[in-house]
Amino acid sequence: MSSKPAAADGSRRGSRAKPKSPKPPITLSSPNTIAAAVTKKRYSKTKLGCKTCKVRKIRCDETSPVCNNCIKSGRRCDGVAEPANKDGGLTFTAPLTLTHFRPTQTGWLTPREVAHLDLFRHELVYSIVGHVGTPAWRRLILQAVHEEVALCHAVVAFTALSTSGDAGCDAGLATTSSVAAQSPPQNASRENEFALRHYGKALEAMRHVFRHDDKRSINTALLCTLLCICFELRIREPATALTHLEHGLQVVNSNLHTVDEAITTAFARLDLQAAIFLGIRPPALDPSRVASRIFVFDSVYQEADNALAGLTNRVWTFIRTVADDYRYEDPPQQAVPDAVAARARDIQHSLAGFRMHYLTAGSGSKLDKMLPEQVSLLRIKYLTCVIVMSGCLAREETAAYDAHAADFVAVVDLAADIRARQQQLIPSHATGGTGSFQLDMAVIQPLYLTATKCRCPVTRRRAVRALRAGPDFEGAWEAAVNARIAERVIQMEEEGLAFDLESLRDGELVDVPESVRVHAVDICAEPAQGRATVYFSRRPNGPGTEWEDLQEEITW
């Protein structure tokens, strides 16, 4: 018996080989005649095909990361699913949705714990998602908190700590490794004791989460890790927070295609923050892999923010892995190679393209599709990247930063605008008062850069005042610490200079000799004790000479 020839595209089209039934004739003159139903041929389904092809009812070719059908037709492809894990390793879980969690698990809470949970839901959640965060990210956290015991304990601990008023003071709190085993200090407040107790319960519940082999375990564990990072940063333990972060990044990297995209993005932001805060650490997550997880953006702002985060990742990867070796070479041996300079120009060109696409009004721009607070946040991050890139390979501060006097003024103005809008949009516990905390970076690092690198006395003093106005914490960045160090840099650079501060305009530079300019500041902080050992790097004999490091103890 001969076999039927296969279709040209390799698919099986068995229905086409069947004999077709003759259609009854259709008589237009007869009103009772029923027209024959015209049926569309079935298409061959694929288990891992993209949703776009399934909606179009065509066979997906399962090309990763996007299929060729969508590319050829100019459609947005939501990506091809990953095959199930076959090696018995770490279980891959589906992204979290409103149906992946269990029913509410908060019935056991006391009235005091319920009050803390309500405060987090209405106010302190913005400390984590930000005032311009996507609604889906906020809903995800709140849903998980009410349905996962470990997250519930972590949220109660974080809220109690945020409302205690003395988090991380000299009386101190126990570190992560000793939370579950040691009693809190006797002079700690009741709220701190309450926070420590629930933090210990959260850590214990996390151990049970890691043991379970269910679909939501990895995402739940990562959300717990995120809240643990917030808690450790809140008590001024950045080293312990970094340990949590490194563990979470390992899990994300191993399960990138199964972790919820909002969680992946949050860890990518923390990874970038650690690279900026720590002078020797490049980003660990590949921005292109993170971007491939987001198939549909909730808004133009989310699209722009993710694009800028990818560019910022490129900037700091280049600085930490390439540029620092040339700028801080002691003594400088050679000129910057052409390949390195070309790579820097490529990043600068990409930043200019971002500005034209998202931050410039005109035809094709998406500027008018974003809210004013979103535009301000994008602008300050963009300007910070531009300023940092301009100086990453320069061996003279004059050539690197003096051309950006207007940009420094804009940074301070934008920081004031962002701060004012935050106070309007977010309740007081999340933005103001003693110990206000935000997980994402916004204004502290740009203001610190302005205070230490802008040589306009008026602008840099405005930046210091803005640092002291709040917020107190943005992730690992503490405003009081950076304001105190910036004041010392200003004092060192302006010592002996003659100028009339009252007559100077904002953005008007003074001539600070290259020999007294502080090129770099290395900080070994003990934030819980309110002190830091700071190393100020200068070239007292001028450009191209050996470095001099001045060590000082600074308190705040």
PDB file of C-alpha atoms in Angstrom, residues 248-426:
ATOM      1  CA  GLY A 248      18.808  35.470  44.524  1.00  0.00           C
ATOM      2  CA  LEU A 249      20.736  36.300  41.345  1.00  0.00           C
ATOM      3  CA  GLN A 250      21.988  32.726  41.149  1.00  0.00           C
ATOM      4  CA  VAL A 251      18.401  31.464  41.312  1.00  0.00           C
ATOM      5  CA  VAL A 252      17.241  33.987  38.702  1.00  0.00           C
ATOM      6  CA  ASN A 253      20.085  33.129  36.319  1.00  0.00           C
ATOM      7  CA  SER A 254      19.342  29.410  36.647  1.00  0.00           C
ATOM      8  CA  ASN A 255      15.600  29.824  36.063  1.00  0.00           C
ATOM      9  CA  LEU A 256      15.383  32.957  33.938  1.00  0.00           C
ATOM     10  CA  HIS A 257      12.591  31.702  31.666  1.00  0.00           C
ATOM     11  CA  THR A 258      10.345  30.573  34.515  1.00  0.00           C
ATOM     12  CA  VAL A 259      10.714  33.406  37.022  1.00  0.00           C
ATOM     13  CA  ASP A 260       8.041  36.089  36.814  1.00  0.00           C
ATOM     14  CA  GLU A 261       9.245  38.986  34.673  1.00  0.00           C
ATOM     15  CA  ALA A 262       8.487  41.577  37.375  1.00  0.00           C
ATOM     16  CA  ILE A 263      10.657  39.672  39.867  1.00  0.00           C
ATOM     17  CA  THR A 264      13.420  39.327  37.274  1.00  0.00           C
ATOM     18  CA  THR A 265      13.312  43.068  36.633  1.00  0.00           C
ATOM     19  CA  ALA A 266      13.452  43.847  40.363  1.00  0.00           C
ATOM     20  CA  PHE A 267      16.560  41.708  40.827  1.00  0.00           C
ATOM     21  CA  ALA A 268      18.147  43.244  37.728  1.00  0.00           C
ATOM     22  CA  ARG A 269      17.674  46.707  39.281  1.00  0.00           C
ATOM     23  CA  LEU A 270      19.215  45.575  42.562  1.00  0.00           C
ATOM     24  CA  ASP A 271      22.083  43.962  40.675  1.00  0.00           C
ATOM     25  CA  LEU A 272      22.757  47.246  38.888  1.00  0.00           C
ATOM     26  CA  GLN A 273      22.495  49.163  42.140  1.00  0.00           C
ATOM     27  CA  ALA A 274      25.120  46.911  43.727  1.00  0.00           C
ATOM     28  CA  ALA A 275      27.425  47.484  40.741  1.00  0.00           C
ATOM     29  CA  ILE A 276      27.146  51.259  41.170  1.00  0.00           C
ATOM     30  CA  PHE A 277      27.407  51.202  44.966  1.00  0.00           C
ATOM     31  CA  LEU A 278      30.366  48.790  45.082  1.00  0.00           C
ATOM     32  CA  GLY A 279      33.381  50.045  43.174  1.00  0.00           C
ATOM     33  CA  ILE A 280      34.689  46.638  42.089  1.00  0.00           C
ATOM     34  CA  ARG A 281      31.570  44.686  41.128  1.00  0.00           C
ATOM     35  CA  PRO A 282      30.191  44.597  37.563  1.00  0.00           C
ATOM     36  CA  PRO A 283      26.521  43.706  36.986  1.00  0.00           C
ATOM     37  CA  ALA A 284      25.860  39.964  37.148  1.00  0.00           C
ATOM     38  CA  LEU A 285      22.686  39.790  35.022  1.00  0.00           C
ATOM     39  CA  ASP A 286      22.904  40.122  31.258  1.00  0.00           C
ATOM     40  CA  PRO A 287      20.480  42.942  30.296  1.00  0.00           C
ATOM     41  CA  SER A 288      19.652  41.364  26.930  1.00  0.00           C
ATOM     42  CA  ARG A 289      18.520  38.166  28.661  1.00  0.00           C
ATOM     43  CA  VAL A 290      16.410  40.151  31.113  1.00  0.00           C
ATOM     44  CA  ALA A 291      14.828  42.181  28.299  1.00  0.00           C
ATOM     45  CA  SER A 292      13.924  38.998  26.426  1.00  0.00           C
ATOM     46  CA  ARG A 293      11.621  38.029  29.307  1.00  0.00           C
ATOM     47  CA  ILE A 294       9.335  41.044  28.782  1.00  0.00           C
ATOM     48  CA  PHE A 295       7.131  40.514  25.743  1.00  0.00           C
ATOM     49  CA  VAL A 296       4.436  43.129  26.303  1.00  0.00           C
ATOM     50  CA  PHE A 297       4.966  46.376  28.230  1.00  0.00           C
ATOM     51  CA  ASP A 298       2.228  47.794  30.432  1.00  0.00           C
ATOM     52  CA  SER A 299       3.040  51.359  29.378  1.00  0.00           C
ATOM     53  CA  VAL A 300       5.440  53.495  27.377  1.00  0.00           C
ATOM     54  CA  TYR A 301       7.178  54.377  30.637  1.00  0.00           C
ATOM     55  CA  GLN A 302       7.861  50.717  31.416  1.00  0.00           C
ATOM     56  CA  GLU A 303       9.276  50.267  27.923  1.00  0.00           C
ATOM     57  CA  ALA A 304      11.500  53.348  28.285  1.00  0.00           C
ATOM     58  CA  ASP A 305      12.572  52.477  31.819  1.00  0.00           C
ATOM     59  CA  ASN A 306      13.621  48.978  30.786  1.00  0.00           C
ATOM     60  CA  ALA A 307      15.526  50.351  27.797  1.00  0.00           C
ATOM     61  CA  LEU A 308      17.346  52.843  30.024  1.00  0.00           C
ATOM     62  CA  ALA A 309      18.105  50.149  32.598  1.00  0.00           C
ATOM     63  CA  GLY A 310      19.732  48.088  29.853  1.00  0.00           C
ATOM     64  CA  LEU A 311      21.832  51.085  28.786  1.00  0.00           C
ATOM     65  CA  THR A 312      22.806  51.808  32.391  1.00  0.00           C
ATOM     66  CA  ASN A 313      23.868  48.185  32.743  1.00  0.00           C
ATOM     67  CA  ARG A 314      26.082  48.573  29.669  1.00  0.00           C
ATOM     68  CA  VAL A 315      27.574  51.771  31.096  1.00  0.00           C
ATOM     69  CA  TRP A 316      28.572  50.229  34.416  1.00  0.00           C
ATOM     70  CA  THR A 317      29.711  46.945  32.916  1.00  0.00           C
ATOM     71  CA  PHE A 318      32.052  48.949  30.687  1.00  0.00           C
ATOM     72  CA  ILE A 319      33.262  51.092  33.598  1.00  0.00           C
ATOM     73  CA  ARG A 320      33.883  48.224  36.000  1.00  0.00           C
ATOM     74  CA  THR A 321      35.450  45.792  33.528  1.00  0.00           C
ATOM     75  CA  VAL A 322      37.296  48.110  31.116  1.00  0.00           C
ATOM     76  CA  ALA A 323      37.398  51.848  31.794  1.00  0.00           C
ATOM     77  CA  ASP A 324      38.584  51.818  35.424  1.00  0.00           C
ATOM     78  CA  ASP A 325      41.754  49.976  34.422  1.00  0.00           C
ATOM     79  CA  TYR A 326      42.781  52.873  32.182  1.00  0.00           C
ATOM     80  CA  ARG A 327      41.590  55.848  34.185  1.00  0.00           C
ATOM     81  CA  TYR A 328      43.063  54.792  37.524  1.00  0.00           C
ATOM     82  CA  GLU A 329      46.241  53.200  36.196  1.00  0.00           C
ATOM     83  CA  ASP A 330      49.134  54.172  38.485  1.00  0.00           C
ATOM     84  CA  PRO A 331      51.099  55.692  36.876  1.00  0.00           C
ATOM     85  CA  PRO A 332      49.383  55.894  33.472  1.00  0.00           C
ATOM     86  CA  GLN A 333      51.364  53.861  30.956  1.00  0.00           C
ATOM     87  CA  GLN A 334      49.585  54.230  27.651  1.00  0.00           C
ATOM     88  CA  ALA A 335      46.824  55.982  25.791  1.00  0.00           C
ATOM     89  CA  VAL A 336      43.361  54.472  25.675  1.00  0.00           C
ATOM     90  CA  PRO A 337      43.241  51.901  22.827  1.00  0.00           C
ATOM     91  CA  ASP A 338      41.095  52.756  19.824  1.00  0.00           C
ATOM     92  CA  ALA A 339      38.878  49.714  20.399  1.00  0.00           C
ATOM     93  CA  VAL A 340      38.092  50.828  23.955  1.00  0.00           C
ATOM     94  CA  ALA A 341      37.368  54.393  22.848  1.00  0.00           C
ATOM     95  CA  ALA A 342      35.115  53.068  20.076  1.00  0.00           C
ATOM     96  CA  ARG A 343      33.175  50.987  22.569  1.00  0.00           C
ATOM     97  CA  ALA A 344      32.649  54.060  24.744  1.00  0.00           C
ATOM     98  CA  ARG A 345      31.425  56.063  21.741  1.00  0.00           C
ATOM     99  CA  ASP A 346      28.981  53.290  20.867  1.00  0.00           C
ATOM    100  CA  ILE A 347      27.426  53.480  24.342  1.00  0.00           C
ATOM    101  CA  GLN A 348      27.234  57.268  24.113  1.00  0.00           C
ATOM    102  CA  HIS A 349      25.556  56.958  20.714  1.00  0.00           C
ATOM    103  CA  SER A 350      22.985  54.565  22.208  1.00  0.00           C
ATOM    104  CA  LEU A 351      22.277  57.056  25.000  1.00  0.00           C
ATOM    105  CA  ALA A 352      21.726  59.791  22.424  1.00  0.00           C
ATOM    106  CA  GLY A 353      19.325  57.500  20.573  1.00  0.00           C
ATOM    107  CA  PHE A 354      17.381  56.913  23.781  1.00  0.00           C
ATOM    108  CA  ARG A 355      17.065  60.658  24.315  1.00  0.00           C
ATOM    109  CA  MET A 356      15.740  61.206  20.799  1.00  0.00           C
ATOM    110  CA  HIS A 357      13.235  58.374  21.082  1.00  0.00           C
ATOM    111  CA  TYR A 358      11.847  58.971  24.561  1.00  0.00           C
ATOM    112  CA  LEU A 359      12.895  62.389  25.901  1.00  0.00           C
ATOM    113  CA  THR A 360      12.681  64.701  22.882  1.00  0.00           C
ATOM    114  CA  ALA A 361       9.404  66.176  21.692  1.00  0.00           C
ATOM    115  CA  GLY A 362       8.643  65.766  18.022  1.00  0.00           C
ATOM    116  CA  SER A 363       7.448  63.340  15.404  1.00  0.00           C
ATOM    117  CA  GLY A 364       7.866  59.736  16.500  1.00  0.00           C
ATOM    118  CA  SER A 365       8.729  60.656  20.086  1.00  0.00           C
ATOM    119  CA  LYS A 366       6.940  58.964  22.953  1.00  0.00           C
ATOM    120  CA  LEU A 367       7.476  61.839  25.382  1.00  0.00           C
ATOM    121  CA  ASP A 368       3.822  62.919  25.400  1.00  0.00           C
ATOM    122  CA  LYS A 369       2.689  59.389  26.317  1.00  0.00           C
ATOM    123  CA  MET A 370       4.261  59.533  29.792  1.00  0.00           C
ATOM    124  CA  LEU A 371       3.341  61.335  33.003  1.00  0.00           C
ATOM    125  CA  PRO A 372       5.485  64.283  34.197  1.00  0.00           C
ATOM    126  CA  GLU A 373       6.853  62.344  37.182  1.00  0.00           C
ATOM    127  CA  GLN A 374       7.855  59.494  34.879  1.00  0.00           C
ATOM    128  CA  VAL A 375       9.635  61.846  32.491  1.00  0.00           C
ATOM    129  CA  SER A 376      11.530  63.494  35.364  1.00  0.00           C
ATOM    130  CA  LEU A 377      12.717  60.136  36.661  1.00  0.00           C
ATOM    131  CA  LEU A 378      13.891  59.071  33.211  1.00  0.00           C
ATOM    132  CA  ARG A 379      15.665  62.386  32.633  1.00  0.00           C
ATOM    133  CA  ILE A 380      17.656  62.303  35.865  1.00  0.00           C
ATOM    134  CA  LYS A 381      18.763  58.713  35.234  1.00  0.00           C
ATOM    135  CA  TYR A 382      19.660  59.531  31.645  1.00  0.00           C
ATOM    136  CA  LEU A 383      21.702  62.621  32.584  1.00  0.00           C
ATOM    137  CA  THR A 384      23.546  60.639  35.241  1.00  0.00           C
ATOM    138  CA  CYS A 385      24.558  58.036  32.658  1.00  0.00           C
ATOM    139  CA  VAL A 386      25.698  60.717  30.208  1.00  0.00           C
ATOM    140  CA  ILE A 387      27.831  62.481  32.824  1.00  0.00           C
ATOM    141  CA  VAL A 388      29.380  59.262  34.105  1.00  0.00           C
ATOM    142  CA  MET A 389      30.211  58.048  30.593  1.00  0.00           C
ATOM    143  CA  SER A 390      31.869  61.347  29.689  1.00  0.00           C
ATOM    144  CA  GLY A 391      34.348  60.967  32.540  1.00  0.00           C
ATOM    145  CA  CYS A 392      34.959  57.234  32.690  1.00  0.00           C
ATOM    146  CA  LEU A 393      38.054  57.351  30.435  1.00  0.00           C
ATOM    147  CA  ALA A 394      39.174  60.939  31.052  1.00  0.00           C
ATOM    148  CA  ARG A 395      42.318  61.396  33.121  1.00  0.00           C
ATOM    149  CA  GLU A 396      41.606  65.068  33.768  1.00  0.00           C
ATOM    150  CA  GLU A 397      38.569  66.158  35.778  1.00  0.00           C
ATOM    151  CA  THR A 398      38.451  69.465  33.921  1.00  0.00           C
ATOM    152  CA  ALA A 399      37.875  67.821  30.561  1.00  0.00           C
ATOM    153  CA  ALA A 400      35.526  65.206  32.009  1.00  0.00           C
ATOM    154  CA  TYR A 401      32.948  67.156  33.967  1.00  0.00           C
ATOM    155  CA  ASP A 402      33.219  70.924  33.489  1.00  0.00           C
ATOM    156  CA  ALA A 403      31.355  70.692  30.177  1.00  0.00           C
ATOM    157  CA  HIS A 404      28.288  69.380  32.041  1.00  0.00           C
ATOM    158  CA  ALA A 405      27.573  72.420  34.229  1.00  0.00           C
ATOM    159  CA  ALA A 406      24.076  72.809  32.754  1.00  0.00           C
ATOM    160  CA  ASP A 407      23.400  69.085  33.186  1.00  0.00           C
ATOM    161  CA  PHE A 408      24.338  69.279  36.864  1.00  0.00           C
ATOM    162  CA  VAL A 409      21.895  72.151  37.365  1.00  0.00           C
ATOM    163  CA  ALA A 410      19.204  70.099  35.620  1.00  0.00           C
ATOM    164  CA  VAL A 411      19.913  67.122  37.911  1.00  0.00           C
ATOM    165  CA  VAL A 412      19.290  69.212  41.041  1.00  0.00           C
ATOM    166  CA  ASP A 413      16.121  70.710  39.553  1.00  0.00           C
ATOM    167  CA  LEU A 414      14.835  67.284  38.533  1.00  0.00           C
ATOM    168  CA  ALA A 415      15.576  65.864  41.987  1.00  0.00           C
ATOM    169  CA  ALA A 416      13.477  68.611  43.571  1.00  0.00           C
ATOM    170  CA  ASP A 417      10.629  67.923  41.143  1.00  0.00           C
ATOM    171  CA  ILE A 418      10.770  64.159  41.761  1.00  0.00           C
ATOM    172  CA  ARG A 419      10.802  64.662  45.521  1.00  0.00           C
ATOM    173  CA  ALA A 420       7.792  67.001  45.408  1.00  0.00           C
ATOM    174  CA  ARG A 421       5.778  64.599  43.261  1.00  0.00           C
ATOM    175  CA  GLN A 422       6.679  61.635  45.483  1.00  0.00           C
ATOM    176  CA  GLN A 423       5.334  63.443  48.521  1.00  0.00           C
ATOM    177  CA  GLN A 424       2.075  64.075  46.675  1.00  0.00           C
ATOM    178  CA  LEU A 425       1.669  60.560  45.275  1.00  0.00           C
ATOM    179  CA  ILE A 426       2.870  58.369  48.137  1.00  0.00           C
TER     180      ILE A 426
END
